[in-house]
Amino acid sequence: MRIAIDAMGGDHGPAMTVAGALLAAKEWSDVEIVLVGDEGKITGHLSGGTLPANVKILHAADVIAADDEPARAVRRKKDASMVVAGRLIREGEADAMISAGNTGALMATGLLVVGRIDGIERPALAPMLPTMDGSGFLALDLGANMDSTPDNLLQYAIMGSIYRNKVNGLPKPRVGLLNVGTEAGKGNELTKAAYPLLEQAPIHFVGNVEAREVLHGNCDVLVCDGFAGNILLKSMEGTAEFVFKALKTEFTRSFMSKLAAAILKPGLSAFKKKMDYSEHGAAPLLGINGLMLKCHGPSDANAFKNAVRQARIALSNGLVGAISTETSRKRDG
Amino acid sequence: MRIAIDAMGGDHGPAMTVAGALLAAKEWSDVEIVLVGDEGKITGHLSGGTLPANVKILHAADVIAADDEPARAVRRKKDASMVVAGRLIREGEADAMISAGNTGALMATGLLVVGRIDGIERPALAPMLPTMDGSGFLALDLGANMDSTPDNLLQYAIMGSIYRNKVNGLPKPRVGLLNVGTEAGKGNELTKAAYPLLEQAPIHFVGNVEAREVLHGNCDVLVCDGFAGNILLKSMEGTAEFVFKALKTEFTRSFMSKLAAAILKPGLSAFKKKMDYSEHGAAPLLGINGLMLKCHGPSDANAFKNAVRQARIALSNGLVGAISTETSRKRDG
């Protein structure tokens, strides 16, 4: 299988993407990695070593910046590393791509360069969010589409369920609908209309889930529109940040509290790491006719290696084909 | 001024409402309190003492339960304490009412018994949420309406701004719009359409505010639809609960960590209290043609006393009249 990595994406650029590619290539000999980006810069990060047989470089002269206007940048910068990687998928030269670059531009690359799966109206960005028990849940859509229809939510539910099955091996992923109460009649017009669709879908629908409950791990897939999903994620992040900041203040208040903090620190660091959703792997962009994984901006070499692992599992288990089959089955039925 | 208290509402019923009324009556001689509810039960909580001159009891035989279907209960239970208190406002027998009962039923009482201010389409529930600096922000709507129009959001903004001015004395409350990014063009159809309306409103509009940022205290009023507001509030609560649970686990892990916890406890308790939005007073139901305040279910005597203080300030400063004037001015202009 061939996996393209946008070598220029992410906060650290080739320094981390190249290192990650080398780690992955060493670990999995059945994977061929194509590093797409500025050849000189990529080579510069090989520290004089030669490329392993299963890593190639594909030169791309341009780069999409973090503050580029997504759709416009993808349309104009035809030689940007991200766009070239997307083109490799479309032309069958790669099976998957990984990028830590501009999220909006990656979604635009998915839509404009790679293309959607037939019958999927809106692809969805689906990161894993943390739960108390450490298992996490896949939330979608997390920002690809600000407005959704009930049918969009239905497709998110089906795609998310297939992903958790194919990539995480869950035999029967529990799918929940983000809502303001657990009863069936609760919610806004969107969730009220989506509920009966989810009930009849070929998924294990566990009903409405409140924002307060999601951290308890009572679903494996959480379905929501991109606006509500953003509010959920950002307020979780903001609150956690708020609490940790307050803890820090308490910890440094006096000599005794510093001592106390030193005792508690290892346990708290482990917990903080569990809370950090960027520890939970790359987010797939589901509904695209090819596998696309979004890594976090600050990803290190290990995060890129792990994204290759994720791509490898998704490819081995035919994720995109399974989504496509389910979607066309629904359409034909 | 006359303030009706739904004596039967809240987790503790008359035990706390009566005690709170007595505290308030003692503190403010210009306030007359009407305790509405089961006369026998109310009297039972006077512990044999006589009523102060500025406290009256108005018998109401029925009670709305926590699990009653709101609109139906308000329509049928015409002699429920909450409904009777609402009728006192409508008939000019009371200037305000305070209840810790069923939130949905209180909103139904506002709509069906007291009535809206002319020109207000949707009343909004507006609790104070915590910020890092302890000042807090008023968020509306927090659950009265699941679906909102841009005009609804405009009215929430105006009402919230007037409330912070009249009740909290802020000369120029900063009004923010809950959104997924700070730029003007960000958001879903609703927030994109509301943005220009807020720009032209007679308020100090500070633009879009991300869910991640609200805890930093960068606005005094946060405008959102009831669905997004619920997701925001509940995920803040859920995350804080999650973190405190994890802390507790760390604190009880070993003898040393218990020792460390004992040192840190006072500071953390103070912080936890700051985070608890139920410490931030009663939530007004804005847009009703009369003052209605919702106390939290577990409110104690002091919380009811503080709600009377809040009502007293709002009444003295003509909150409802100011909202009504601004709304009709807008309509006529």
Tab-separated table of C-alpha atoms in Angstrom, chain A residues 67-330:
chain	number	residue	atom	x	y	z
A	67	ASP	CA	-3.544	31.363	7.206
A	68	ASP	CA	-4.302	30.719	3.512
A	69	GLU	CA	-7.974	30.915	2.576
A	70	PRO	CA	-8.660	27.158	2.135
A	71	ALA	CA	-10.683	26.694	-1.081
A	72	ARG	CA	-8.882	29.519	-2.860
A	73	ALA	CA	-5.444	28.193	-1.896
A	74	VAL	CA	-6.290	24.673	-3.062
A	75	ARG	CA	-7.594	26.002	-6.382
A	76	ARG	CA	-4.611	28.269	-7.051
A	77	LYS	CA	-1.645	26.452	-5.559
A	78	LYS	CA	-1.787	23.443	-7.836
A	79	ASP	CA	1.778	22.516	-6.928
A	80	ALA	CA	1.353	22.723	-3.152
A	81	SER	CA	2.473	19.586	-1.294
A	82	MET	CA	-1.022	18.959	0.106
A	83	VAL	CA	-2.719	19.340	-3.269
A	84	VAL	CA	-0.158	17.116	-5.010
A	85	ALA	CA	-0.680	14.429	-2.349
A	86	GLY	CA	-4.446	14.626	-2.950
A	87	ARG	CA	-3.887	14.276	-6.677
A	88	LEU	CA	-1.877	11.083	-6.052
A	89	ILE	CA	-4.981	9.543	-4.471
A	90	ARG	CA	-7.284	10.682	-7.240
A	91	GLU	CA	-4.954	9.253	-9.888
A	92	GLY	CA	-4.578	5.954	-8.065
A	93	GLU	CA	-0.905	6.610	-7.315
A	94	ALA	CA	-1.514	6.549	-3.559
A	95	ASP	CA	-4.072	4.820	-1.333
A	96	ALA	CA	-4.018	7.335	1.471
A	97	MET	CA	-2.630	10.706	2.476
A	98	ILE	CA	-1.608	12.154	5.810
A	99	SER	CA	-1.269	15.869	6.520
A	100	ALA	CA	-0.828	18.086	9.563
A	101	GLY	CA	-1.428	21.214	7.501
A	102	ASN	CA	-4.267	23.770	7.303
A	103	THR	CA	-7.451	21.845	8.228
A	104	GLY	CA	-9.749	23.856	5.987
A	105	ALA	CA	-7.396	23.395	3.047
A	106	LEU	CA	-7.242	19.659	3.690
A	107	MET	CA	-11.043	19.492	3.565
A	108	ALA	CA	-10.980	21.533	0.364
A	109	THR	CA	-8.366	19.145	-1.054
A	110	GLY	CA	-10.709	16.283	-0.191
A	111	LEU	CA	-13.681	17.908	-1.888
A	112	LEU	CA	-12.001	19.549	-4.880
A	113	VAL	CA	-9.037	17.297	-5.637
A	114	VAL	CA	-9.801	13.783	-4.341
A	115	GLY	CA	-13.599	13.933	-4.533
A	116	ARG	CA	-16.451	12.524	-2.457
A	117	ILE	CA	-17.735	8.976	-2.335
A	118	ASP	CA	-20.826	8.717	-4.582
A	119	GLY	CA	-23.914	9.478	-2.519
A	120	ILE	CA	-22.095	11.198	0.357
A	121	GLU	CA	-23.365	14.760	0.541
A	122	ARG	CA	-20.915	16.099	3.099
A	123	PRO	CA	-17.633	14.575	4.195
A	124	ALA	CA	-17.040	14.910	7.942
A	125	LEU	CA	-13.962	15.460	10.081
A	126	ALA	CA	-13.904	12.873	12.847
A	127	PRO	CA	-11.345	13.177	15.669
A	128	MET	CA	-11.276	10.959	18.740
A	129	LEU	CA	-12.160	12.762	21.960
A	130	PRO	CA	-11.186	11.550	25.443
A	131	THR	CA	-13.388	9.718	27.938
A	132	MET	CA	-12.844	9.020	31.633
A	133	ASP	CA	-12.059	5.357	31.023
A	134	GLY	CA	-9.460	6.215	28.388
A	135	SER	CA	-11.278	4.504	25.528
A	136	GLY	CA	-12.387	7.690	23.774
A	137	PHE	CA	-15.124	8.301	21.232
A	138	LEU	CA	-15.151	9.352	17.599
A	139	ALA	CA	-16.998	12.655	17.172
A	140	LEU	CA	-18.297	13.817	13.812
A	141	ASP	CA	-18.726	16.276	12.309
A	142	LEU	CA	-16.143	18.404	14.052
A	143	GLY	CA	-16.071	21.409	11.840
A	144	ALA	CA	-16.141	20.360	8.184
A	145	ASN	CA	-19.742	21.603	7.791
A	146	MET	CA	-21.295	24.305	9.915
A	147	ASP	CA	-24.875	23.516	8.878
A	148	SER	CA	-26.144	19.967	8.598
A	149	THR	CA	-29.350	18.302	7.503
A	150	PRO	CA	-30.874	15.219	9.189
A	151	ASP	CA	-29.608	13.172	6.212
A	152	ASN	CA	-26.087	14.516	6.768
A	153	LEU	CA	-26.248	13.346	10.393
A	154	LEU	CA	-27.449	9.938	9.219
A	155	GLN	CA	-24.436	9.637	6.906
A	156	TYR	CA	-22.069	10.766	9.683
A	157	ALA	CA	-23.524	8.040	11.916
A	158	ILE	CA	-23.032	5.319	9.313
A	159	MET	CA	-19.501	6.443	8.396
A	160	GLY	CA	-18.443	6.784	12.041
A	161	SER	CA	-19.801	3.367	12.884
A	162	ILE	CA	-17.976	1.723	9.970
A	163	TYR	CA	-14.743	3.525	10.946
A	164	ARG	CA	-14.840	2.304	14.555
A	165	ASN	CA	-15.539	-1.183	13.302
A	166	LYS	CA	-12.899	-1.332	10.571
A	167	VAL	CA	-10.145	0.653	12.273
A	168	ASN	CA	-10.696	-0.014	15.989
A	169	GLY	CA	-12.219	-3.470	15.661
A	170	LEU	CA	-15.375	-2.707	17.633
A	171	PRO	CA	-17.925	-5.333	16.592
A	172	LYS	CA	-20.941	-3.146	17.338
A	173	PRO	CA	-19.996	0.496	17.892
A	174	ARG	CA	-22.505	2.401	20.055
A	175	VAL	CA	-23.656	5.484	18.150
A	176	GLY	CA	-25.087	8.433	20.121
A	177	LEU	CA	-26.678	11.698	18.990
A	178	LEU	CA	-25.413	14.846	20.754
A	179	ASN	CA	-28.476	16.454	22.284
A	180	VAL	CA	-29.832	18.509	25.185
A	181	GLY	CA	-31.637	15.623	26.869
A	182	THR	CA	-31.829	11.857	26.642
A	183	GLU	CA	-35.530	11.464	25.775
A	184	ALA	CA	-36.427	10.826	22.112
A	185	GLY	CA	-38.451	14.041	21.685
A	186	LYS	CA	-35.697	16.359	22.919
A	187	GLY	CA	-33.627	18.786	20.925
A	188	ASN	CA	-33.792	21.271	18.106
A	189	GLU	CA	-35.458	20.699	14.741
A	190	LEU	CA	-32.314	19.057	13.383
A	191	THR	CA	-31.834	16.457	16.117
A	192	LYS	CA	-35.562	15.744	16.366
A	193	ALA	CA	-35.644	14.950	12.642
A	194	ALA	CA	-32.400	12.959	12.743
A	195	TYR	CA	-33.440	10.719	15.642
A	196	PRO	CA	-35.882	8.469	13.732
A	197	LEU	CA	-33.416	8.213	10.822
A	198	LEU	CA	-30.721	6.964	13.187
A	199	GLU	CA	-33.171	4.519	14.764
A	200	GLN	CA	-33.701	2.887	11.376
A	201	ALA	CA	-30.077	2.997	10.216
A	202	PRO	CA	-27.860	-0.123	10.029
A	203	ILE	CA	-26.020	0.950	13.201
A	204	HIS	CA	-26.247	0.301	16.926
A	205	PHE	CA	-27.998	3.573	17.865
A	206	VAL	CA	-27.994	4.194	21.626
A	207	GLY	CA	-30.099	7.369	21.508
A	208	ASN	CA	-29.457	10.941	22.594
A	209	VAL	CA	-26.360	11.742	24.623
A	210	GLU	CA	-25.962	14.941	26.645
A	211	ALA	CA	-22.787	17.017	26.439
A	212	ARG	CA	-22.349	16.401	30.150
A	213	GLU	CA	-22.296	12.636	29.659
A	214	VAL	CA	-20.009	12.173	26.663
A	215	LEU	CA	-16.893	12.007	28.827
A	216	HIS	CA	-18.346	9.020	30.629
A	217	GLY	CA	-17.753	6.892	27.562
A	218	ASN	CA	-21.353	5.894	26.929
A	219	CYS	CA	-20.919	5.908	23.162
A	220	ASP	CA	-18.198	5.000	20.660
A	221	VAL	CA	-19.404	7.420	17.983
A	222	LEU	CA	-20.983	10.798	18.709
A	223	VAL	CA	-22.984	12.385	15.900
A	224	CYS	CA	-23.444	16.166	15.757
A	225	ASP	CA	-23.466	19.072	13.339
A	226	GLY	CA	-20.162	20.882	12.901
A	227	PHE	CA	-21.249	23.949	14.861
A	228	ALA	CA	-22.394	22.048	17.962
A	229	GLY	CA	-19.358	19.771	17.684
A	230	ASN	CA	-17.043	22.751	17.709
A	231	ILE	CA	-18.775	24.216	20.777
A	232	LEU	CA	-18.482	20.845	22.527
A	233	LEU	CA	-14.802	20.351	21.755
A	234	LYS	CA	-13.735	23.924	22.419
A	235	SER	CA	-15.571	24.220	25.710
A	236	MET	CA	-14.079	20.925	26.873
A	237	GLU	CA	-10.629	22.233	25.975
A	238	GLY	CA	-11.279	25.640	27.519
A	239	THR	CA	-12.600	24.203	30.767
A	240	ALA	CA	-9.747	21.724	31.138
A	241	GLU	CA	-7.258	24.511	30.472
A	242	PHE	CA	-9.075	26.699	33.022
A	243	VAL	CA	-8.918	24.015	35.709
A	244	PHE	CA	-5.275	23.167	35.082
A	245	LYS	CA	-4.359	26.837	35.228
A	246	ALA	CA	-6.123	27.143	38.573
A	247	LEU	CA	-4.343	24.030	39.826
A	248	LYS	CA	-1.027	25.554	38.869
A	249	THR	CA	-1.877	28.644	40.894
A	250	GLU	CA	-2.725	26.477	43.891
A	251	PHE	CA	0.409	24.407	43.448
A	252	THR	CA	2.727	27.399	43.524
A	253	ARG	CA	0.973	29.284	46.336
A	254	SER	CA	3.424	28.348	49.122
A	255	PHE	CA	6.384	26.157	49.988
A	256	MET	CA	4.067	23.491	51.348
A	257	SER	CA	1.824	23.513	48.312
A	258	LYS	CA	4.863	23.188	46.029
A	259	LEU	CA	5.856	20.140	48.022
A	260	ALA	CA	2.343	18.737	47.711
A	261	ALA	CA	2.351	19.423	43.988
A	262	ALA	CA	5.599	17.510	43.544
A	263	ILE	CA	3.987	14.442	45.102
A	264	LEU	CA	0.911	14.641	42.878
A	265	LYS	CA	2.643	15.637	39.661
A	266	PRO	CA	3.279	12.233	38.023
A	267	GLY	CA	-0.335	11.135	38.394
A	268	LEU	CA	-1.664	14.456	37.186
A	269	SER	CA	0.611	14.538	34.152
A	270	ALA	CA	-0.639	11.109	33.124
A	271	PHE	CA	-4.204	12.347	33.518
A	272	LYS	CA	-3.542	15.537	31.580
A	273	LYS	CA	-2.154	13.443	28.763
A	274	LYS	CA	-5.298	11.309	28.779
A	275	MET	CA	-7.413	14.478	28.524
A	276	ASP	CA	-5.387	15.792	25.593
A	277	TYR	CA	-7.321	14.757	22.534
A	278	SER	CA	-4.294	15.311	20.311
A	279	GLU	CA	-2.903	12.145	21.941
A	280	HIS	CA	-5.729	10.165	20.389
A	281	GLY	CA	-4.339	9.889	16.863
A	282	ALA	CA	-5.111	11.531	13.549
A	283	ALA	CA	-8.655	12.482	12.522
A	284	PRO	CA	-10.032	10.849	9.379
A	285	LEU	CA	-11.931	12.941	6.851
A	286	LEU	CA	-14.764	10.500	6.183
A	287	GLY	CA	-16.820	10.453	2.995
A	288	ILE	CA	-13.881	11.192	0.692
A	289	ASN	CA	-13.166	8.701	-2.066
A	290	GLY	CA	-9.797	7.801	-0.596
A	291	LEU	CA	-8.286	7.782	2.867
A	292	MET	CA	-7.312	11.156	4.292
A	293	LEU	CA	-5.957	11.608	7.796
A	294	LYS	CA	-5.477	14.939	9.542
A	295	CYS	CA	-2.689	15.088	12.139
A	296	HIS	CA	-2.551	17.863	14.730
A	297	GLY	CA	-0.373	20.846	13.931
A	298	PRO	CA	2.179	20.205	16.702
A	299	SER	CA	2.555	16.500	15.798
A	300	ASP	CA	5.973	14.955	16.411
A	301	ALA	CA	7.665	12.107	14.518
A	302	ASN	CA	5.849	9.521	16.596
A	303	ALA	CA	2.458	11.055	15.809
A	304	PHE	CA	3.203	10.753	12.069
A	305	LYS	CA	4.333	7.173	12.549
A	306	ASN	CA	1.096	6.438	14.399
A	307	ALA	CA	-0.917	8.042	11.613
A	308	VAL	CA	0.749	5.635	9.172
A	309	ARG	CA	-0.274	2.772	11.474
A	310	GLN	CA	-3.861	4.107	11.443
A	311	ALA	CA	-3.824	4.408	7.630
A	312	ARG	CA	-2.370	0.914	7.299
A	313	ILE	CA	-5.169	-0.623	9.379
A	314	ALA	CA	-7.874	1.378	7.572
A	315	LEU	CA	-6.482	0.313	4.181
A	316	SER	CA	-6.044	-3.344	5.155
A	317	ASN	CA	-9.640	-3.480	6.325
A	318	GLY	CA	-11.094	-1.705	3.320
A	319	LEU	CA	-12.569	1.290	5.168
A	320	VAL	CA	-13.336	3.485	2.162
A	321	GLY	CA	-14.804	0.593	0.176
A	322	ALA	CA	-17.019	-0.393	3.088
A	323	ILE	CA	-18.388	3.145	3.388
A	324	SER	CA	-18.940	3.280	-0.353
A	325	THR	CA	-20.739	-0.091	-0.375
A	326	GLU	CA	-22.992	0.850	2.533
A	327	THR	CA	-23.838	4.170	0.921
A	328	SER	CA	-24.710	2.675	-2.453
A	329	ARG	CA	-26.635	-0.168	-0.763
A	330	LYS	CA	-28.717	2.451	1.020
